[in-house]
mmCIF file of C-alpha atoms and ligand atoms in Angstrom:
data_model
loop_
_atom_site.group_PDB
_atom_site.id
_atom_site.type_symbol
_atom_site.label_atom_id
_atom_site.label_comp_id
_atom_site.label_asym_id
_atom_site.label_seq_id
_atom_site.Cartn_x
_atom_site.Cartn_y
_atom_site.Cartn_z
ATOM 1 C CA MET A 1 -22.026 18.780 89.105
ATOM 2 C CA ASN A 2 -20.433 15.569 89.745
ATOM 3 C CA GLU A 3 -17.033 16.003 90.983
ATOM 4 C CA LYS A 4 -15.281 14.882 93.655
ATOM 5 C CA VAL A 5 -13.029 17.147 96.271
ATOM 6 C CA TYR A 6 -10.488 15.682 98.699
ATOM 7 C CA LEU A 7 -10.549 16.912 102.219
ATOM 8 C CA ASN A 8 -8.724 15.888 105.254
ATOM 9 C CA GLY A 9 -8.045 12.453 103.942
ATOM 10 C CA THR A 10 -11.888 12.141 102.158
ATOM 11 C CA TYR A 11 -12.588 12.516 98.654
ATOM 12 C CA PHE A 12 -16.260 14.297 98.565
ATOM 13 C CA GLU A 13 -18.841 14.820 96.944
ATOM 14 C CA ARG A 14 -18.048 19.262 95.508
ATOM 15 C CA ASN A 15 -21.421 19.884 97.987
ATOM 16 C CA ASP A 16 -20.136 17.191 101.151
ATOM 17 C CA ALA A 17 -16.891 18.661 101.594
ATOM 18 C CA LEU A 18 -17.295 20.982 104.191
ATOM 19 C CA VAL A 19 -14.945 22.894 106.816
ATOM 20 C CA SER A 20 -15.409 24.417 110.352
ATOM 21 C CA VAL A 21 -15.956 27.586 111.222
ATOM 22 C CA PHE A 22 -13.556 27.627 113.377
ATOM 23 C CA ASP A 23 -10.949 26.520 110.724
ATOM 24 C CA ARG A 24 -8.473 29.754 110.976
ATOM 25 C CA GLY A 25 -8.256 29.500 107.325
ATOM 26 C CA PHE A 26 -11.520 31.102 107.461
ATOM 27 C CA LEU A 27 -11.529 33.501 110.134
ATOM 28 C CA PHE A 28 -7.881 34.773 109.786
ATOM 29 C CA SER A 29 -6.862 33.660 106.499
ATOM 30 C CA ASP A 30 -4.512 31.065 107.896
ATOM 31 C CA ALA A 31 -3.670 29.508 104.641
ATOM 32 C CA VAL A 32 -1.231 29.061 101.798
ATOM 33 C CA TYR A 33 -1.979 27.704 98.715
ATOM 34 C CA GLU A 34 -1.084 26.867 95.418
ATOM 35 C CA VAL A 35 -2.722 26.908 91.525
ATOM 36 C CA THR A 36 -1.148 24.104 89.048
ATOM 37 C CA ALA A 37 -2.174 24.154 85.613
ATOM 38 C CA VAL A 38 -3.257 20.559 83.977
ATOM 39 C CA ILE A 39 -3.096 20.279 80.384
ATOM 40 C CA LYS A 40 -3.418 17.059 78.525
ATOM 41 C CA GLY A 41 -4.486 15.762 82.385
ATOM 42 C CA PHE A 42 -0.307 16.900 82.829
ATOM 43 C CA LEU A 43 0.501 19.081 86.043
ATOM 44 C CA VAL A 44 2.685 21.439 84.845
ATOM 45 C CA ASP A 45 5.269 22.620 86.894
ATOM 46 C CA TRP A 46 4.506 20.470 89.451
ATOM 47 C CA GLU A 47 8.080 20.411 91.514
ATOM 48 C CA SER A 48 8.346 23.990 91.670
ATOM 49 C CA HIS A 49 4.599 24.140 92.739
ATOM 50 C CA LEU A 50 5.255 21.997 95.322
ATOM 51 C CA SER A 51 8.776 23.651 96.230
ATOM 52 C CA ARG A 52 7.010 27.131 96.523
ATOM 53 C CA LEU A 53 3.899 25.856 98.809
ATOM 54 C CA LYS A 54 6.371 24.276 101.257
ATOM 55 C CA ASN A 55 7.997 28.089 101.275
ATOM 56 C CA SER A 56 4.689 29.748 101.658
ATOM 57 C CA LEU A 57 4.376 26.960 105.113
ATOM 58 C CA LYS A 58 7.641 27.537 106.532
ATOM 59 C CA GLU A 59 7.542 31.553 106.204
ATOM 60 C CA ILE A 60 3.725 31.338 107.664
ATOM 61 C CA ASN A 61 5.649 28.868 110.709
ATOM 62 C CA LEU A 62 2.859 25.816 109.661
ATOM 63 C CA SER A 63 4.369 22.126 110.145
ATOM 64 C CA PHE A 64 2.602 19.896 107.617
ATOM 65 C CA GLU A 65 3.592 16.345 107.475
ATOM 66 C CA MET A 66 1.782 15.089 104.375
ATOM 67 C CA GLN A 67 4.344 13.269 101.797
ATOM 68 C CA GLU A 68 4.930 14.543 98.169
ATOM 69 C CA LYS A 69 4.238 11.640 97.071
ATOM 70 C CA GLU A 70 1.343 11.689 98.551
ATOM 71 C CA ILE A 71 -0.028 15.063 97.445
ATOM 72 C CA PHE A 72 0.671 14.558 93.639
ATOM 73 C CA SER A 73 -1.121 11.403 94.297
ATOM 74 C CA ILE A 74 -4.369 12.698 95.518
ATOM 75 C CA GLN A 75 -4.234 15.278 92.535
ATOM 76 C CA LYS A 76 -3.380 12.723 89.884
ATOM 77 C CA LYS A 77 -6.304 11.048 91.383
ATOM 78 C CA LEU A 78 -8.616 14.106 91.358
ATOM 79 C CA ILE A 79 -7.664 14.737 88.161
ATOM 80 C CA ASP A 80 -8.665 11.237 86.826
ATOM 81 C CA VAL A 81 -11.964 10.864 88.275
ATOM 82 C CA ASN A 82 -13.403 14.389 87.658
ATOM 83 C CA LYS A 83 -12.079 14.112 83.923
ATOM 84 C CA ILE A 84 -10.151 17.535 83.828
ATOM 85 C CA ASP A 85 -7.868 17.635 80.320
ATOM 86 C CA GLU A 86 -7.185 21.384 80.497
ATOM 87 C CA GLY A 87 -7.936 23.385 83.386
ATOM 88 C CA LEU A 88 -6.108 23.366 87.701
ATOM 89 C CA VAL A 89 -5.560 21.563 90.685
ATOM 90 C CA TYR A 90 -5.658 24.428 93.754
ATOM 91 C CA ILE A 91 -4.290 23.227 97.253
ATOM 92 C CA GLN A 92 -4.625 24.448 100.100
ATOM 93 C CA ILE A 93 -3.204 24.011 103.527
ATOM 94 C CA THR A 94 -4.971 25.795 106.928
ATOM 95 C CA ARG A 95 -3.566 25.734 110.299
ATOM 96 C CA GLY A 96 -6.686 24.187 111.014
ATOM 97 C CA VAL A 97 -9.292 24.646 113.675
ATOM 98 C CA GLY A 98 -9.082 26.189 117.141
ATOM 99 C CA HIS A 99 -9.985 28.672 119.146
ATOM 100 C CA ARG A 100 -10.514 31.752 117.956
ATOM 101 C CA ASP A 101 -6.906 34.116 119.186
ATOM 102 C CA PHE A 102 -5.056 36.357 117.068
ATOM 103 C CA ASN A 103 -1.923 34.221 118.661
ATOM 104 C CA PHE A 104 -1.843 30.564 117.815
ATOM 105 C CA GLU A 105 1.007 29.358 119.550
ATOM 106 C CA GLU A 106 -0.675 28.301 122.867
ATOM 107 C CA ASP A 107 -3.300 25.614 120.638
ATOM 108 C CA HIS A 108 -2.797 22.587 119.126
ATOM 109 C CA PHE A 109 -3.833 22.314 115.573
ATOM 110 C CA GLU A 110 -4.783 19.690 112.764
ATOM 111 C CA PRO A 111 -3.808 21.186 109.457
ATOM 112 C CA THR A 112 -6.895 21.073 107.455
ATOM 113 C CA ILE A 113 -5.961 20.150 104.031
ATOM 114 C CA VAL A 114 -8.209 20.878 100.489
ATOM 115 C CA ILE A 115 -7.416 19.563 97.412
ATOM 116 C CA PHE A 116 -10.049 20.304 93.780
ATOM 117 C CA THR A 117 -8.870 20.803 90.389
ATOM 118 C CA GLN A 118 -11.514 23.226 87.970
ATOM 119 C CA GLU A 119 -11.581 23.101 84.430
ATOM 120 C CA LYS A 120 -10.781 25.995 82.020
ATOM 121 C CA LYS A 121 -9.385 27.174 79.118
ATOM 122 C CA ILE A 122 -5.905 27.766 79.042
ATOM 123 C CA LEU A 123 -4.426 27.628 75.979
ATOM 124 C CA ASN A 124 -5.390 29.512 72.657
ATOM 125 C CA THR A 125 -7.740 31.898 75.158
ATOM 126 C CA ASN A 126 -9.399 34.300 73.312
ATOM 127 C CA LYS A 127 -7.189 36.697 75.979
ATOM 128 C CA ALA A 128 -3.935 35.424 74.665
ATOM 129 C CA GLU A 129 -4.900 35.502 71.089
ATOM 130 C CA LYS A 130 -6.063 39.656 71.170
ATOM 131 C CA GLY A 131 -4.472 40.289 74.469
ATOM 132 C CA ILE A 132 -5.821 42.075 77.525
ATOM 133 C CA LYS A 133 -6.837 45.857 79.166
ATOM 134 C CA ILE A 134 -5.726 46.785 82.080
ATOM 135 C CA VAL A 135 -6.163 49.690 85.105
ATOM 136 C CA THR A 136 -3.324 50.427 87.574
ATOM 137 C CA PHE A 137 -4.131 51.191 91.307
ATOM 138 C CA ASP A 138 -2.584 51.504 94.186
ATOM 139 C CA GLU A 139 -0.610 49.046 95.984
ATOM 140 C CA MET A 140 -2.984 48.045 98.500
ATOM 141 C CA ARG A 141 -2.118 44.622 99.942
ATOM 142 C CA TRP A 142 -0.057 43.356 102.667
ATOM 143 C CA LYS A 143 3.987 42.924 102.926
ATOM 144 C CA ARG A 144 4.955 40.034 102.022
ATOM 145 C CA ARG A 145 3.243 39.072 99.011
ATOM 146 C CA ASP A 146 6.141 36.373 98.095
ATOM 147 C CA ILE A 147 4.241 34.197 100.893
ATOM 148 C CA LYS A 148 1.374 32.649 98.607
ATOM 149 C CA THR A 149 -1.429 32.997 101.068
ATOM 150 C CA THR A 150 -5.526 32.872 101.063
ATOM 151 C CA GLN A 151 -5.841 35.982 101.930
ATOM 152 C CA LEU A 152 -6.273 37.703 98.426
ATOM 153 C CA LEU A 153 -9.718 40.309 99.195
ATOM 154 C CA ALA A 154 -7.966 43.172 98.091
ATOM 155 C CA SER A 155 -7.144 41.303 94.984
ATOM 156 C CA SER A 156 -10.446 40.615 94.402
ATOM 157 C CA LEU A 157 -11.667 44.005 95.150
ATOM 158 C CA ALA A 158 -8.905 44.936 92.953
ATOM 159 C CA LYS A 159 -9.875 43.007 90.158
ATOM 160 C CA THR A 160 -13.945 43.996 90.434
ATOM 161 C CA GLU A 161 -13.085 47.174 90.078
ATOM 162 C CA ALA A 162 -10.979 46.494 87.085
ATOM 163 C CA SER A 163 -13.470 44.482 85.493
ATOM 164 C CA LYS A 164 -16.889 47.621 86.400
ATOM 165 C CA ARG A 165 -14.486 50.019 84.328
ATOM 166 C CA GLY A 166 -14.793 47.601 81.449
ATOM 167 C CA LYS A 167 -11.021 46.397 81.658
ATOM 168 C CA ASP A 168 -9.922 42.917 82.140
ATOM 169 C CA ASP A 169 -7.550 43.296 85.082
ATOM 170 C CA CYS A 170 -5.302 45.760 87.196
ATOM 171 C CA TRP A 171 -1.457 45.821 88.034
ATOM 172 C CA PHE A 172 -0.954 47.490 91.367
ATOM 173 C CA ILE A 173 1.824 50.658 91.701
ATOM 174 C CA GLU A 174 4.287 51.051 94.900
ATOM 175 C CA ASP A 175 6.464 53.976 95.698
ATOM 176 C CA GLY A 176 5.912 54.297 91.854
ATOM 177 C CA PHE A 177 6.828 51.066 90.394
ATOM 178 C CA ILE A 178 4.683 48.528 88.913
ATOM 179 C CA THR A 179 4.808 45.541 91.174
ATOM 180 C CA GLU A 180 2.858 42.455 89.805
ATOM 181 C CA GLY A 181 -1.165 42.179 88.656
ATOM 182 C CA SER A 182 -3.932 41.131 91.167
ATOM 183 C CA SER A 183 -3.348 37.560 89.776
ATOM 184 C CA SER A 184 -0.144 37.678 87.648
ATOM 185 C CA ASN A 185 3.230 39.090 87.053
ATOM 186 C CA ALA A 186 3.528 41.555 84.952
ATOM 187 C CA PHE A 187 6.187 42.373 82.293
ATOM 188 C CA ILE A 188 7.033 44.972 79.329
ATOM 189 C CA ILE A 189 9.063 44.601 76.236
ATOM 190 C CA ASN A 190 11.246 48.073 75.526
ATOM 191 C CA ASP A 191 12.367 49.408 71.995
ATOM 192 C CA ASN A 192 15.349 47.476 72.251
ATOM 193 C CA GLY A 193 13.213 43.846 72.418
ATOM 194 C CA GLU A 194 14.525 44.244 76.475
ATOM 195 C CA VAL A 195 11.976 42.296 78.457
ATOM 196 C CA ILE A 196 11.372 43.470 81.960
ATOM 197 C CA THR A 197 10.025 41.957 84.493
ATOM 198 C CA ARG A 198 10.200 43.143 88.225
ATOM 199 C CA GLU A 199 13.196 41.673 90.564
ATOM 200 C CA LEU A 200 12.437 38.888 93.039
ATOM 201 C CA SER A 201 11.526 40.026 96.651
ATOM 202 C CA PRO A 202 9.031 40.408 98.936
ATOM 203 C CA LYS A 203 7.324 42.365 97.058
ATOM 204 C CA ILE A 204 5.996 40.385 94.751
ATOM 205 C CA LEU A 205 5.304 36.285 94.206
ATOM 206 C CA GLY A 206 8.075 34.179 92.420
ATOM 207 C CA GLY A 207 5.358 32.725 89.710
ATOM 208 C CA ILE A 208 6.871 29.822 88.567
ATOM 209 C CA THR A 209 5.363 30.798 85.445
ATOM 210 C CA ARG A 210 7.618 34.159 85.478
ATOM 211 C CA SER A 211 10.548 31.915 86.416
ATOM 212 C CA SER A 212 9.795 29.996 83.505
ATOM 213 C CA VAL A 213 9.379 32.503 80.913
ATOM 214 C CA LEU A 214 12.935 33.872 81.864
ATOM 215 C CA GLU A 215 14.807 30.588 81.337
ATOM 216 C CA PHE A 216 13.288 30.637 78.075
ATOM 217 C CA CYS A 217 14.348 33.591 77.217
ATOM 218 C CA LYS A 218 18.095 33.286 78.300
ATOM 219 C CA LYS A 219 17.953 29.651 76.402
ATOM 220 C CA ASN A 220 17.011 31.713 73.304
ATOM 221 C CA ASN A 221 19.307 34.515 73.675
ATOM 222 C CA LEU A 222 16.269 36.628 74.245
ATOM 223 C CA ASN A 223 17.817 39.945 76.588
ATOM 224 C CA PHE A 224 15.762 40.235 79.917
ATOM 225 C CA ARG A 225 16.144 42.302 82.735
ATOM 226 C CA GLU A 226 14.583 41.767 86.110
ATOM 227 C CA SER A 227 14.185 45.271 87.695
ATOM 228 C CA GLY A 228 11.380 47.891 87.970
ATOM 229 C CA PHE A 229 9.679 49.978 85.730
ATOM 230 C CA THR A 230 7.233 52.747 86.258
ATOM 231 C CA LYS A 231 3.654 53.056 84.559
ATOM 232 C CA ILE A 232 5.408 55.324 82.335
ATOM 233 C CA GLU A 233 7.501 53.177 81.300
ATOM 234 C CA ALA A 234 4.613 50.826 80.544
ATOM 235 C CA LYS A 235 2.767 53.351 78.690
ATOM 236 C CA TYR A 236 5.752 53.782 76.093
ATOM 237 C CA ALA A 237 6.764 50.121 76.139
ATOM 238 C CA CYS A 238 6.892 48.251 72.953
ATOM 239 C CA GLU A 239 4.818 45.582 74.005
ATOM 240 C CA ALA A 240 3.848 43.988 77.246
ATOM 241 C CA PHE A 241 1.987 40.842 79.223
ATOM 242 C CA ILE A 242 1.351 38.823 81.950
ATOM 243 C CA THR A 243 2.095 35.536 83.201
ATOM 244 C CA SER A 244 0.069 32.951 85.723
ATOM 245 C CA ALA A 245 -0.071 28.937 86.270
ATOM 246 C CA THR A 246 -4.202 30.264 84.496
ATOM 247 C CA ASN A 247 -3.531 32.117 81.643
ATOM 248 C CA PHE A 248 0.045 31.117 80.827
ATOM 249 C CA VAL A 249 1.636 34.128 78.620
ATOM 250 C CA VAL A 250 -1.113 37.062 77.970
ATOM 251 C CA PRO A 251 -0.354 40.398 76.374
ATOM 252 C CA VAL A 252 -1.350 43.089 77.192
ATOM 253 C CA ILE A 253 -2.136 46.197 75.082
ATOM 254 C CA GLU A 254 -3.665 49.024 76.801
ATOM 255 C CA ILE A 255 -2.744 50.456 80.488
ATOM 256 C CA ASP A 256 -4.565 53.029 81.794
ATOM 257 C CA GLY A 257 -6.890 54.373 78.159
ATOM 258 C CA HIS A 258 -3.471 53.859 76.913
ATOM 259 C CA LYS A 259 -2.382 52.068 73.990
ATOM 260 C CA ILE A 260 1.072 49.814 74.572
ATOM 261 C CA GLY A 261 2.803 50.016 71.361
ATOM 262 C CA LYS A 262 -0.054 49.681 68.147
ATOM 263 C CA GLY A 263 -2.771 48.643 71.331
ATOM 264 C CA VAL A 264 -2.708 44.905 69.469
ATOM 265 C CA VAL A 265 -0.780 41.978 70.038
ATOM 266 C CA GLY A 266 3.227 42.421 69.215
ATOM 267 C CA ASN A 267 5.274 39.866 67.830
ATOM 268 C CA TYR A 268 8.128 40.079 70.848
ATOM 269 C CA VAL A 269 4.852 39.021 73.005
ATOM 270 C CA LYS A 270 3.659 36.238 70.542
ATOM 271 C CA GLU A 271 7.395 34.505 70.256
ATOM 272 C CA ILE A 272 7.444 34.372 73.504
ATOM 273 C CA GLN A 273 3.913 32.908 74.065
ATOM 274 C CA LYS A 274 4.996 30.318 71.010
ATOM 275 C CA LEU A 275 8.571 29.315 73.215
ATOM 276 C CA TYR A 276 6.488 28.324 76.151
ATOM 277 C CA PHE A 277 3.893 26.836 74.216
ATOM 278 C CA ASN A 278 6.866 24.359 72.434
ATOM 279 C CA GLU A 279 8.285 24.044 75.686
ATOM 280 C CA ILE A 280 4.947 22.807 77.260
ATOM 281 C CA GLN A 281 4.265 20.454 74.382
ATOM 282 C CA LYS A 282 7.604 18.655 74.610
ATOM 283 C CA ARG A 283 6.815 18.254 78.051
ATOM 284 C CA LEU A 284 3.402 16.651 77.323
ATOM 285 C CA SER A 285 4.895 14.238 74.786
HETATM 286 N N1 PDD B 301 -2.078 33.844 91.751
HETATM 287 N N2 PDD B 301 0.997 37.507 91.097
HETATM 288 C C1 PDD B 301 0.586 36.822 92.093
HETATM 289 C C2 PDD B 301 -0.514 37.934 92.978
HETATM 290 C C3 PDD B 301 -0.069 36.144 91.313
HETATM 291 O O1 PDD B 301 -1.459 35.546 92.583
HETATM 292 C C4 PDD B 301 0.010 34.541 90.787
HETATM 293 C C5 PDD B 301 -1.004 33.264 90.681
HETATM 294 C C6 PDD B 301 1.210 34.861 90.514
HETATM 295 C C7 PDD B 301 1.814 34.445 89.322
HETATM 296 O O2 PDD B 301 2.112 32.978 89.556
HETATM 297 P P1 PDD B 301 2.311 31.216 88.942
HETATM 298 O O3 PDD B 301 2.791 31.843 87.865
HETATM 299 O O4 PDD B 301 3.156 30.366 89.982
HETATM 300 O O5 PDD B 301 0.956 31.214 88.743
HETATM 301 C C8 PDD B 301 1.711 35.838 90.898
HETATM 302 C C9 PDD B 301 -2.742 32.040 90.744
HETATM 303 C C10 PDD B 301 -3.413 31.794 89.401
HETATM 304 C C11 PDD B 301 -4.201 32.130 91.571
HETATM 305 O O6 PDD B 301 -4.591 32.728 92.851
HETATM 306 O O7 PDD B 301 -4.853 31.906 91.196
#
């Protein structure tokens, strides 16, 4: 595949972008990342993704000097040369290469920065139209899920297990309450049309799409509440959905084999999808 990847100052062909086996990103998942949607070549919510990236870096004490403008222009360049109309840009920063030591304080590191693009359909997908089926699993990730690190094994195992069971994804449960999805935020809508999603805390990733959806709800006088909800509440909710940069708003029509509402995509979610889509269109024009 003829596709460029940015690695530490150089644009490589995909197969030539190589990182040392002594990189702490490889050995310890000592790395943070961001995934930003690209629609018509435009980076959606770029500033918010960059600000979350900076926060993740701060939370793991990784100092990284690159200018924001430079990051933006590398991302734009990759979108252009790789001809991405709809898809995503991935950026990862690791602490860098060093001795394999749990204590990283003694060593001096040059962070590794990798940026690549992926073509992907985000708008008008089958899932966005028909909805997805999910299963629930006990939460098995670490306790700082607000930091977007590359420690994704638990999520990856869970999503694979969901797929083996013939479902599309999973929601995690901790202390009786849904936290979030394997790579998305979880929402339900109750009979009063109130949109409910978990409040921000280290227990969930503060999704950029999540906050846009809440902002659009506010603007459009749709009721919403940020609080925990249980599996029972989800089962008997009127509607449910997930949000993420790679899916935007996708309806959830089944949880643990139990239909949510009528088991088809409901009107509230359709309305939220429309609001989100219109806002993206506005920003593109
Ligand atoms: N994941 N929660 C988790 C655990 C996530 O991994 C993601 C995104 C989200 C949604 O955040 P946002 O709306 O900012 O994309 C919530 C990305 C898409 C990924 O890892 O590929």
